[in-house]
XYZ file of C-alpha atoms in Angstrom:
756
model
C 57.137 39.582 68.722
C 53.732 37.933 68.649
C 51.652 36.378 71.354
C 48.027 35.471 71.875
C 46.124 34.737 75.021
C 45.217 31.189 76.019
C 41.606 30.389 76.924
C 42.348 30.485 80.628
C 43.752 34.002 80.377
C 41.784 35.325 77.421
C 41.830 39.151 77.460
C 38.123 38.976 76.590
C 37.594 37.839 80.176
C 39.798 40.538 81.697
C 39.244 43.786 79.815
C 36.382 45.197 77.774
C 36.511 46.217 74.137
C 36.627 49.951 73.521
C 37.559 51.985 76.549
C 40.747 53.974 76.997
C 42.684 51.706 74.635
C 40.511 52.843 71.738
C 41.154 56.486 72.600
C 44.913 55.942 72.698
C 44.925 54.010 69.430
C 42.800 56.664 67.670
C 45.032 59.491 68.861
C 48.210 57.647 67.890
C 46.989 56.896 64.370
C 45.547 60.379 63.816
C 48.739 62.056 65.002
C 50.917 59.878 62.760
C 48.849 60.293 59.583
C 47.237 63.728 59.977
C 48.796 65.827 62.700
C 46.684 67.329 65.505
C 44.985 70.232 63.687
C 44.100 68.276 60.544
C 42.851 65.412 62.726
C 40.476 67.708 64.621
C 39.109 69.119 61.387
C 38.539 65.887 59.526
C 37.284 63.780 62.449
C 34.822 66.506 63.342
C 33.128 66.052 59.949
C 32.937 62.267 59.747
C 29.393 60.815 59.851
C 27.856 64.239 60.448
C 24.901 65.607 58.477
C 27.072 68.388 57.089
C 30.088 66.160 56.472
C 31.192 62.937 54.845
C 30.321 59.300 55.311
C 33.021 57.185 56.937
C 34.850 55.211 54.206
C 34.831 52.193 56.513
C 31.862 50.010 57.443
C 28.187 50.525 56.607
C 26.769 50.682 60.141
C 24.078 53.415 60.236
C 24.285 56.735 62.025
C 21.988 57.363 65.011
C 19.433 60.172 64.966
C 21.258 61.943 67.781
C 24.927 62.100 66.858
C 27.878 62.738 69.092
C 30.517 65.273 68.107
C 32.834 62.287 67.777
C 30.456 60.053 65.788
C 33.116 57.532 64.786
C 34.819 54.449 66.160
C 38.484 53.577 66.482
C 38.562 51.721 63.177
C 36.574 54.435 61.455
C 39.138 56.983 62.619
C 41.878 54.782 61.202
C 40.047 54.537 57.857
C 39.670 58.313 57.709
C 43.298 58.927 58.702
C 44.449 56.378 56.130
C 42.682 58.297 53.348
C 43.325 61.845 54.594
C 47.011 61.228 55.350
C 49.521 63.967 54.559
C 51.859 61.449 52.897
C 52.172 61.744 49.107
C 53.602 59.579 46.342
C 55.875 61.898 44.356
C 57.309 61.383 40.831
C 60.707 60.386 42.241
C 59.084 57.395 43.938
C 58.209 55.824 40.606
C 61.737 56.358 39.306
C 63.233 54.669 42.364
C 60.871 51.709 42.640
C 60.483 49.139 39.876
C 57.512 46.784 39.666
C 59.810 43.928 40.627
C 60.953 45.724 43.778
C 57.409 46.787 44.688
C 56.207 43.201 44.380
C 58.644 42.208 47.139
C 57.082 44.629 49.640
C 54.250 43.741 52.019
C 50.696 44.924 51.491
C 51.053 47.002 54.649
C 54.164 48.748 53.276
C 52.527 49.492 49.926
C 49.500 51.194 51.484
C 51.635 53.214 53.901
C 53.448 55.108 51.142
C 50.765 57.776 50.866
C 48.225 59.165 48.432
C 48.493 58.779 44.671
C 48.865 62.216 43.080
C 48.939 61.811 39.282
C 47.907 59.341 36.557
C 50.445 56.595 35.939
C 51.183 54.276 33.033
C 53.113 51.045 32.864
C 53.877 50.512 29.137
C 53.932 46.921 27.929
C 57.242 45.314 28.849
C 58.331 48.150 31.147
C 59.346 47.603 34.773
C 58.366 51.054 36.025
C 55.208 53.110 36.168
C 55.613 56.519 34.524
C 53.572 59.702 35.036
C 51.184 60.394 32.159
C 48.692 63.140 31.373
C 44.996 62.551 31.934
C 44.209 62.954 28.242
C 46.883 60.446 27.217
C 45.760 57.955 29.883
C 42.074 58.186 28.914
C 42.832 57.865 25.205
C 45.232 54.965 25.771
C 42.668 53.031 27.802
C 39.904 53.791 25.297
C 42.023 52.611 22.376
C 42.685 49.265 24.077
C 39.055 48.702 25.033
C 37.733 49.689 21.607
C 40.186 47.249 20.057
C 38.789 44.203 21.871
C 37.032 41.720 19.544
C 34.069 41.596 21.961
C 32.861 43.795 24.827
C 32.634 40.619 26.915
C 36.438 40.447 26.873
C 36.456 43.249 29.458
C 35.356 43.185 33.095
C 34.471 46.231 35.198
C 35.065 45.559 38.921
C 33.656 47.775 41.687
C 34.623 48.292 45.318
C 31.980 48.928 47.949
C 33.363 52.392 48.725
C 32.131 53.759 45.363
C 29.275 56.256 45.702
C 25.799 55.741 44.248
C 26.485 58.376 41.612
C 29.815 56.894 40.475
C 28.474 53.338 40.565
C 25.438 54.232 38.438
C 27.632 55.866 35.792
C 30.074 52.952 35.924
C 27.434 50.298 35.247
C 25.986 52.519 32.514
C 29.418 52.738 30.871
C 29.806 48.944 30.969
C 26.343 48.321 29.518
C 26.690 50.975 26.818
C 29.999 49.308 25.973
C 28.052 46.058 25.639
C 28.700 43.803 28.641
C 27.224 42.793 31.990
C 30.663 41.779 33.302
C 30.266 43.795 36.516
C 31.820 41.749 39.326
C 31.990 43.541 42.641
C 33.015 43.060 46.250
C 29.494 41.818 47.085
C 30.487 38.635 45.259
C 33.197 38.187 47.885
C 31.226 38.954 51.046
C 27.414 39.151 51.346
C 26.319 37.600 48.042
C 25.045 34.613 50.017
C 22.833 36.996 52.004
C 21.402 38.552 48.860
C 20.707 35.198 47.199
C 19.315 33.555 50.323
C 17.109 36.453 51.388
C 15.750 37.165 47.910
C 14.629 33.562 47.589
C 13.160 33.471 51.102
C 11.531 36.894 51.519
C 11.747 38.560 48.100
C 14.419 41.166 48.890
C 18.175 40.756 49.303
C 18.528 43.303 52.097
C 17.864 43.471 55.800
C 14.454 44.300 57.206
C 15.311 46.383 60.285
C 16.393 49.905 61.111
C 18.501 51.210 63.954
C 15.318 52.130 65.813
C 14.396 48.437 65.986
C 17.439 47.781 68.181
C 15.928 50.197 70.694
C 12.927 47.937 71.369
C 14.142 44.401 70.558
C 13.891 41.855 73.381
C 16.552 39.523 71.984
C 19.402 40.051 69.503
C 21.326 37.219 67.865
C 24.840 38.154 66.693
C 25.931 35.294 64.432
C 29.238 34.794 62.639
C 30.224 38.383 63.338
C 32.854 40.205 65.375
C 31.520 43.761 65.746
C 34.305 44.826 68.093
C 36.748 44.770 65.193
C 34.621 44.920 62.054
C 31.712 47.243 63.021
C 32.711 48.841 66.345
C 29.869 51.386 66.387
C 27.455 48.454 66.523
C 28.713 47.832 70.066
C 27.084 51.097 71.165
C 23.702 49.815 69.971
C 24.255 46.463 71.687
C 25.341 48.182 74.899
C 22.223 50.377 74.888
C 20.048 47.310 74.303
C 21.670 45.502 77.223
C 21.225 48.470 79.534
C 17.486 48.579 78.932
C 17.130 44.814 79.532
C 17.428 43.137 76.118
C 19.304 39.842 75.930
C 22.037 38.987 73.433
C 23.117 35.610 72.086
C 26.539 35.506 70.429
C 27.253 32.629 68.037
C 30.873 32.584 66.934
C 33.744 30.058 67.005
C 36.262 32.466 68.547
C 35.634 34.085 71.895
C 35.886 37.743 70.879
C 36.410 40.529 73.362
C 33.768 42.831 71.873
C 31.094 40.160 72.274
C 31.973 39.681 75.944
C 32.305 43.200 77.375
C 32.333 46.751 76.036
C 33.296 50.099 77.581
C 32.117 53.050 75.509
C 35.145 55.266 74.719
C 32.957 58.369 75.170
C 32.111 57.416 78.779
C 35.290 58.073 80.802
C 33.903 56.534 83.995
C 33.463 53.254 82.112
C 37.228 53.085 81.526
C 37.723 52.385 85.238
C 35.511 49.301 85.373
C 34.918 46.096 83.459
C 32.467 47.650 81.027
C 29.022 46.396 80.025
C 28.571 42.622 79.626
C 27.318 41.961 76.084
C 26.507 38.284 75.445
C 24.133 36.520 77.833
C 24.824 33.283 75.969
C 27.998 32.655 73.978
C 27.740 29.596 71.703
C 31.176 28.746 70.319
C 29.972 26.818 67.306
C 32.430 24.715 65.333
C 33.697 26.385 62.162
C 31.180 25.342 59.513
C 28.676 24.024 62.067
C 26.087 26.807 61.737
C 23.453 24.826 59.811
C 23.549 22.101 62.453
C 23.252 24.636 65.277
C 20.422 26.581 63.661
C 18.535 23.365 62.959
C 19.083 22.337 66.578
C 17.713 25.646 67.867
C 14.676 25.424 65.575
C 14.045 21.799 66.603
C 14.137 22.856 70.252
C 11.555 25.570 69.470
C 9.274 22.959 67.864
C 9.645 20.787 70.956
C 8.625 23.738 73.129
C 5.526 24.142 70.950
C 4.782 20.438 71.433
C 4.934 20.940 75.193
C 2.905 24.186 75.094
C 0.609 23.898 72.051
C -0.360 27.260 70.555
C 1.916 29.235 72.884
C 5.251 29.246 71.022
C 4.840 29.353 67.237
C 3.064 32.253 65.555
C 0.471 30.068 63.828
C -1.501 32.994 62.420
C 1.595 34.403 60.717
C 2.634 30.983 59.444
C -0.780 30.412 57.857
C -1.169 33.862 56.334
C 2.362 34.717 55.228
C 4.557 31.639 54.735
C 4.900 28.588 52.503
C 6.816 25.362 52.940
C 6.440 25.075 56.709
C 5.087 21.514 56.775
C 7.845 20.101 54.533
C 10.462 21.973 56.538
C 8.992 20.743 59.832
C 9.017 17.115 58.656
C 12.667 17.374 57.668
C 13.596 19.012 60.955
C 11.822 16.436 63.118
C 13.731 13.702 61.274
C 17.080 15.156 62.381
C 19.154 13.220 64.894
C 19.813 15.369 67.947
C 23.181 13.731 68.641
C 24.315 14.467 65.093
C 23.326 18.106 65.440
C 25.300 18.322 68.681
C 28.377 16.683 67.152
C 28.317 18.746 63.950
C 27.761 22.063 65.736
C 29.849 21.441 68.839
C 26.987 22.814 70.961
C 25.197 20.667 73.514
C 21.464 19.956 73.383
C 21.148 21.624 76.784
C 22.653 24.853 75.459
C 20.385 24.729 72.411
C 17.295 24.252 74.575
C 18.296 27.117 76.867
C 18.642 29.541 73.944
C 15.452 28.209 72.330
C 13.559 28.895 75.565
C 14.916 32.434 75.588
C 13.831 32.854 71.960
C 10.345 31.530 72.747
C 9.948 34.041 75.589
C 11.041 37.019 73.481
C 8.399 38.924 71.545
C 10.738 40.946 69.316
C 13.899 39.297 67.944
C 16.601 40.554 65.577
C 19.160 38.257 63.952
C 22.402 39.926 62.803
C 25.112 38.203 60.822
C 28.163 38.861 58.695
C 30.771 36.929 56.756
C 31.147 34.180 59.327
C 27.788 33.048 57.919
C 28.097 33.902 54.217
C 31.620 32.762 53.301
C 31.035 29.009 53.466
C 30.175 26.533 50.752
C 26.807 26.369 52.496
C 26.558 30.152 52.986
C 23.132 30.435 51.362
C 21.850 27.587 53.537
C 23.203 29.389 56.625
C 21.254 32.531 55.744
C 18.044 30.648 55.038
C 18.277 28.642 58.270
C 18.446 31.972 60.126
C 15.337 33.057 58.258
C 13.580 29.763 59.086
C 14.191 30.455 62.762
C 12.878 34.036 62.519
C 9.779 32.988 60.580
C 8.760 30.460 63.240
C 7.613 33.212 65.572
C 6.791 35.899 62.991
C 9.935 37.913 63.687
C 9.842 39.906 60.469
C 7.907 42.935 59.298
C 7.079 44.137 62.807
C 8.818 46.725 65.027
C 11.863 45.443 66.893
C 12.270 42.267 64.858
C 13.801 41.071 61.626
C 16.880 40.181 59.617
C 20.047 42.298 59.765
C 22.931 41.312 57.468
C 25.663 43.777 58.483
C 27.564 44.912 55.398
C 31.271 45.451 55.700
C 31.970 48.252 53.210
C 30.507 51.741 53.302
C 28.399 51.589 50.108
C 28.484 47.969 48.985
C 24.692 47.800 49.389
C 24.119 51.047 47.505
C 26.269 49.959 44.579
C 24.100 46.905 44.100
C 20.919 48.988 44.412
C 21.924 51.298 41.530
C 22.896 48.508 39.145
C 26.300 47.042 39.963
C 25.503 43.392 39.305
C 26.431 40.783 36.759
C 22.838 39.534 36.753
C 20.611 42.592 36.173
C 16.857 42.219 36.236
C 14.842 42.747 33.070
C 12.940 45.651 34.619
C 16.117 47.592 35.350
C 17.504 46.995 31.845
C 14.200 48.078 30.340
C 14.358 51.292 32.365
C 17.920 51.997 31.166
C 16.816 51.389 27.577
C 13.951 53.897 27.914
C 16.018 56.530 29.687
C 19.083 56.423 27.447
C 17.755 55.103 24.127
C 20.020 52.067 23.724
C 19.642 48.316 24.021
C 21.550 47.000 27.063
C 23.061 43.509 26.926
C 20.751 40.888 28.393
C 23.026 37.899 28.987
C 24.399 37.525 32.553
C 28.009 38.571 32.975
C 30.910 37.324 35.089
C 31.036 37.509 38.878
C 34.418 37.587 40.641
C 35.122 33.848 40.473
C 34.008 33.630 36.841
C 36.090 36.718 35.985
C 39.248 35.176 37.427
C 38.681 31.996 35.458
C 37.929 33.939 32.268
C 41.094 36.044 32.625
C 43.184 32.960 33.327
C 41.797 31.213 30.254
C 42.208 34.240 27.962
C 38.470 34.844 27.473
C 38.785 38.209 29.245
C 41.669 40.440 28.189
C 40.992 43.721 30.007
C 40.296 44.462 33.693
C 39.038 47.845 34.931
C 38.793 48.305 38.709
C 36.834 51.110 40.375
C 38.521 51.108 43.774
C 39.287 48.099 45.941
C 42.204 45.700 45.889
C 41.121 42.824 43.651
C 44.477 41.019 43.702
C 44.538 40.819 47.509
C 40.821 40.366 48.220
C 40.156 37.518 45.787
C 40.635 33.811 46.575
C 43.448 31.574 45.330
C 45.949 34.433 45.284
C 48.452 32.852 42.886
C 45.716 31.970 40.388
C 44.275 35.480 40.655
C 47.701 37.047 40.112
C 48.328 34.868 37.053
C 44.909 35.828 35.686
C 45.590 39.563 36.064
C 49.059 39.284 34.549
C 47.626 37.565 31.477
C 45.397 40.551 30.723
C 46.459 42.879 27.928
C 45.201 45.831 29.987
C 44.539 46.529 33.669
C 43.194 49.846 34.960
C 42.848 50.801 38.624
C 40.949 53.858 39.900
C 42.462 54.341 43.358
C 43.477 56.648 46.181
C 46.517 54.703 47.455
C 49.006 52.134 46.240
C 48.078 48.485 46.810
C 48.796 44.941 45.612
C 46.544 45.255 42.545
C 48.836 47.947 41.115
C 51.898 45.717 41.154
C 50.120 42.544 40.019
C 49.048 44.024 36.710
C 48.487 43.329 33.029
C 50.889 43.710 30.105
C 49.902 47.374 30.008
C 48.573 49.095 33.136
C 47.161 52.443 34.206
C 46.546 53.936 37.658
C 43.982 56.752 37.754
C 44.065 58.697 41.055
C 40.704 59.795 42.429
C 39.326 61.995 45.167
C 38.632 60.393 48.516
C 35.450 60.625 50.582
C 37.083 63.284 52.800
C 37.953 65.709 49.977
C 36.140 68.631 48.391
C 34.719 67.846 44.948
C 34.585 71.011 42.829
C 33.063 70.634 39.365
C 31.912 73.059 36.669
C 28.462 73.465 38.276
C 29.949 74.031 41.731
C 30.917 71.939 44.742
C 29.277 68.515 44.577
C 28.249 65.851 47.062
C 27.609 62.141 46.610
C 25.299 59.697 48.368
C 25.568 56.235 49.889
C 23.267 53.550 51.302
C 24.044 51.957 54.656
C 23.278 48.437 55.905
C 19.731 49.445 56.854
C 18.741 50.937 53.456
C 19.137 54.560 54.529
C 20.376 56.741 51.642
C 22.177 59.897 52.755
C 24.613 62.473 51.449
C 28.390 62.583 51.883
C 30.471 65.705 51.245
C 34.160 66.120 51.990
C 35.773 69.410 52.968
C 39.524 68.848 52.733
C 41.520 70.252 49.845
C 42.333 67.416 47.410
C 45.637 65.643 47.976
C 46.721 66.822 44.522
C 45.413 69.214 41.892
C 45.617 66.291 39.456
C 42.976 64.215 41.229
C 39.603 63.696 39.562
C 36.349 62.487 41.047
C 35.115 58.992 40.259
C 32.089 60.289 38.289
C 34.386 62.569 36.250
C 36.757 59.662 35.504
C 33.917 57.400 34.394
C 32.405 60.123 32.216
C 35.749 60.857 30.547
C 36.318 57.169 29.828
C 32.803 56.814 28.422
C 33.210 59.787 26.091
C 36.477 58.349 24.775
C 35.355 54.712 24.482
C 31.798 54.933 23.209
C 30.167 56.284 20.110
C 27.200 58.606 20.530
C 24.506 56.039 19.783
C 23.163 56.194 23.344
C 21.557 59.378 24.625
C 23.790 59.710 27.695
C 24.834 63.250 28.718
C 28.234 62.229 30.088
C 29.600 65.769 30.307
C 26.621 67.236 32.204
C 26.620 64.172 34.482
C 30.247 64.846 35.435
C 29.710 68.530 36.120
C 26.478 68.286 38.133
C 25.672 65.170 40.175
C 22.042 66.238 40.569
C 21.653 65.119 36.948
C 22.969 61.658 37.846
C 20.516 61.439 40.731
C 17.694 62.439 38.385
C 18.657 59.527 36.112
C 18.753 57.130 39.073
C 15.292 58.354 40.082
C 14.004 57.556 36.587
C 15.445 54.037 36.487
C 15.646 52.616 40.033
C 12.456 52.129 42.131
C 12.377 53.837 45.516
C 14.335 56.974 44.543
C 11.391 59.291 43.960
C 12.309 62.943 44.662
C 15.908 61.769 45.133
C 17.568 65.195 45.009
C 15.118 66.680 47.473
C 15.027 63.799 49.965
C 18.770 63.163 50.038
C 19.275 66.759 51.177
C 17.245 66.103 54.326
C 19.499 65.829 57.410
C 19.053 62.057 57.796
C 18.382 61.164 54.165
C 15.619 58.643 53.450
C 14.883 54.932 53.748
C 14.419 52.869 50.596
C 11.135 50.937 50.608
C 11.004 47.189 51.194
C 7.874 45.089 51.153
C 9.349 42.605 53.628
C 9.445 45.362 56.261
C 5.642 45.334 56.211
C 5.140 41.597 55.539
C 4.683 42.002 51.771
C 6.969 39.403 50.276
C 8.003 39.812 46.640
C 8.280 36.073 45.998
C 6.438 34.161 43.244
C 3.556 33.260 45.576
C 3.731 36.372 47.756
C 4.787 34.403 50.846
C 7.948 34.040 52.872
C 9.534 30.671 52.127
C 10.753 28.002 54.539
C 13.689 26.290 52.836
C 14.933 22.767 53.576
C 18.683 22.148 53.593
C 20.627 18.978 54.222
C 23.378 19.060 56.808
C 26.606 20.023 55.003
C 29.296 17.403 54.633
C 31.841 19.249 56.730
C 33.981 16.436 58.141
C 37.739 16.789 57.761
C 40.332 14.051 57.710
C 41.858 13.005 61.050
C 44.590 15.380 62.245
C 43.313 18.190 60.013
C 41.509 21.401 60.943
C 38.650 23.528 59.682
C 40.241 26.967 59.278
C 38.461 30.313 59.118
C 39.944 33.634 58.056
C 39.449 36.712 60.264
C 40.453 40.369 60.404
C 42.832 41.789 62.976
C 41.822 44.820 65.016
C 44.318 46.882 62.978
C 42.846 46.469 59.498
C 39.764 47.087 57.381
C 39.149 44.567 54.632
C 42.489 44.237 52.789
C 43.877 47.497 54.207
C 46.285 46.804 57.057
C 46.876 49.805 59.324
C 49.365 48.098 61.624
C 50.761 44.729 62.689
C 49.086 44.438 66.105
C 45.791 42.857 67.152
C 45.121 44.405 70.548
C 41.944 42.464 71.293
C 43.543 39.074 70.625
C 46.857 39.896 72.252
C 49.029 39.746 69.119
C 51.882 42.188 68.647
C 54.019 42.852 65.603
C 53.012 39.887 63.448
C 50.238 38.893 61.040
C 51.528 35.469 60.037
C 49.902 33.723 62.993
C 47.444 30.848 63.349
C 45.133 30.509 66.356
C 44.596 27.020 67.814
C 43.088 25.482 70.937
C 45.839 24.686 73.506
C 44.966 20.982 73.519
C 45.263 20.875 69.730
C 48.723 22.393 70.008
C 49.764 19.723 72.487
C 48.180 16.936 70.446
C 50.323 17.985 67.473
C 53.494 18.327 69.580
C 53.510 22.090 69.143
C 54.152 24.875 71.612
C 52.961 28.492 71.475
C 55.350 30.440 69.281
C 56.371 27.486 67.116
C 56.436 28.143 63.394
C 54.123 25.959 61.335
C 53.159 25.376 57.707
C 49.509 25.480 56.620
C 48.356 23.268 53.734
C 44.802 23.419 52.388
C 43.157 20.366 50.813
C 40.434 20.510 48.173
C 39.465 17.847 45.633
C 42.962 16.399 45.518
C 44.670 19.799 45.278
C 46.941 21.286 47.931
C 48.134 24.833 48.579
C 50.753 25.662 51.236
C 51.741 28.733 53.239
C 54.886 28.525 55.340
C 56.201 30.004 58.544
C 53.081 30.949 60.527
C 53.399 31.349 64.297
C 51.158 29.093 66.399
C 49.146 30.934 69.080
C 46.824 29.605 71.771
C 43.282 30.885 71.680
C 39.799 30.063 72.893
C 38.064 28.366 69.961
C 36.650 24.848 69.491
C 38.891 21.826 69.173
C 39.652 20.929 65.559
C 39.237 24.529 64.413
C 41.811 27.157 63.471
C 41.852 30.819 62.494
C 44.259 33.131 60.686
C 44.224 36.529 59.051
C 42.734 37.615 55.743
C 44.175 38.381 53.175
C 47.384 36.587 54.143
C 45.547 33.234 54.091
C 43.813 33.819 50.734
C 46.367 31.658 48.870
C 44.826 28.683 50.732
C 41.296 29.320 49.359
C 40.722 27.277 46.162
C 39.125 29.088 43.240
C 36.695 26.175 42.965
C 35.511 26.271 46.579
C 32.562 28.633 46.837
C 29.011 28.870 48.151
C 26.358 26.978 46.259
C 24.018 29.482 44.658
C 26.082 32.615 45.313
C 29.672 31.805 44.245
C 30.999 33.508 47.384
C 34.481 32.041 48.041
C 34.683 29.810 51.114
C 37.167 31.919 53.092
C 35.561 30.782 56.349
C 35.735 27.021 55.884
C 39.087 25.718 54.629
C 40.293 22.192 55.355
C 43.954 22.413 56.377
C 46.734 20.337 57.811
C 49.154 22.070 60.173
C 52.693 20.786 60.516
C 55.909 21.993 62.055
C 57.548 24.453 59.697
C 59.940 22.914 57.231
C 63.428 24.234 57.847
C 64.853 26.304 55.005
């Protein structure tokens, strides 16, 4: 059964996010995966100073932490990893690759933890258990046999620790390639590119303490209720002390309307705390038009009240490009901005007035901003708006891109990038006495193309689910299958294990929740959250299997087998004592001075950023206003602009269940959300099955048998779940400047399902 609420009866208007429903869902999942005693033990350690970092999102921990310092989705992520289910040898005898390929992603991940290394010999239809030594030597032999190091790619998931990620990029560069695609390419790359160009750093400029004093918070292209639920606590606290919140999002999401904190039982009885004071339901892809409209309204307020709205002193002292940007903005046609955004001029002026009255303003955003062909422009239009009133580099104000994976930001900080800076490569060369490759490598999109065309013949994945997360699913699958070798370092079975190369290996690793005992004693790792705080993470559970190895130990073993000894890298000592890895990071990455000492402090430490104090590391030392044309986002008549979204029962590609409590969907993920009038205009009724066909440069891609559901979103727009809709995303449709696939802006036609 599946259903979704119509706008007139949207559950967002009737019940808050969080509340008793979150408690029930957490208990149900924990009981199913862990049992009561194990659940109490593991959930009591998550996000605590003495414990482990949640393997879910990268929202920071508060200074004062509750005993239950986790959200519903965080509890699901922990239970998913710490489950008591195990994949035993008999499983691999019973299930062939062909039969596994027929199962759903949800089924694959529900089978339990991987417990031993596995090998799929070329031509075989089953994985077979293999010893660690044989697996490492087999992988090394294949990689050493490649004609060029650039025929291999080394992919990284955002759950990889700083220590493992640093060793992994060092392995790739000692091998001789910068082919280091990672999940940043798929999510916030547009933020990194846009911010670096505008303010000289690709990260946010605020800390959690800034939310405690901000007057106004924009939440743009983001659904924290599902994707970063602990953020709702910060928004609720801001509302209670009088801050105002503007939500900008096509779908009316429950968590942006009302929230009842699950740790406040009295709140379960009421309607919770109202969150958004203004809710602008922008058209999918209409963000540039809306942001330009808001900025134009601010300029008009300055015209009416000269010297009282813009921060002229900041503009003169710290910015460049304002006059050119202002001329372009004043030339915009207000009616066009209204039509493209779907937001009226009156609404824009109302929010602009609120912005002009607010002294301290934070702008938060996520993938609803970055995953468009104009994702970089979206980010820079947000920055243009913040710069107008000097809302950067001062307490309570700034930019806040909210990362989706627990250490995706940290991985990039310690070197996981296909485009490393010369300074970092020079530091590696000095520290390890080798010459790193200097040519840029492949990002995710370029890697898929290179594998498909035979220019890359080996794929090594450190976590993640590349086959499911990447765009153009059929093209990605073909690319992986054409590889001579695929290697996956993983905790659980997923789609990337069954869409594999001619020869494939699965290397099972420890999870974030598990104890990591090495030769020098029990180890911990570190991660960096969305606000540049680096802190430790140490699991306490016994490993799911005695055969599991840590990610640093796996990387070190591969390096020792693959590489000669020309570089002065102490792989063995690195694997046995992670303090040595942190010493090497300190020597090569700015901001990590006294790393081993500071990371042992209860709250870790904050990495420095010039933009936080109005020092902009741009060529001229100033923050840059950037001019962008309105995107050409029109679709053909009778077509829709479709965005992909997560359900409330998943994290990234991991699907915990088939319900979406906040949107009223039960037991189904093949659904498409449409405005009721669009359903009627296309002679469809709620519950009808439809086919979705994407259109891009004369190409079409079709998914069949989705259930139509009514929902409150703008006319002409549609939404459906990721990763099920990834087959609709063309490999050639990506953000200009960042190559982030355009998951959030797909032109589709929707027709009654073709009968089989």
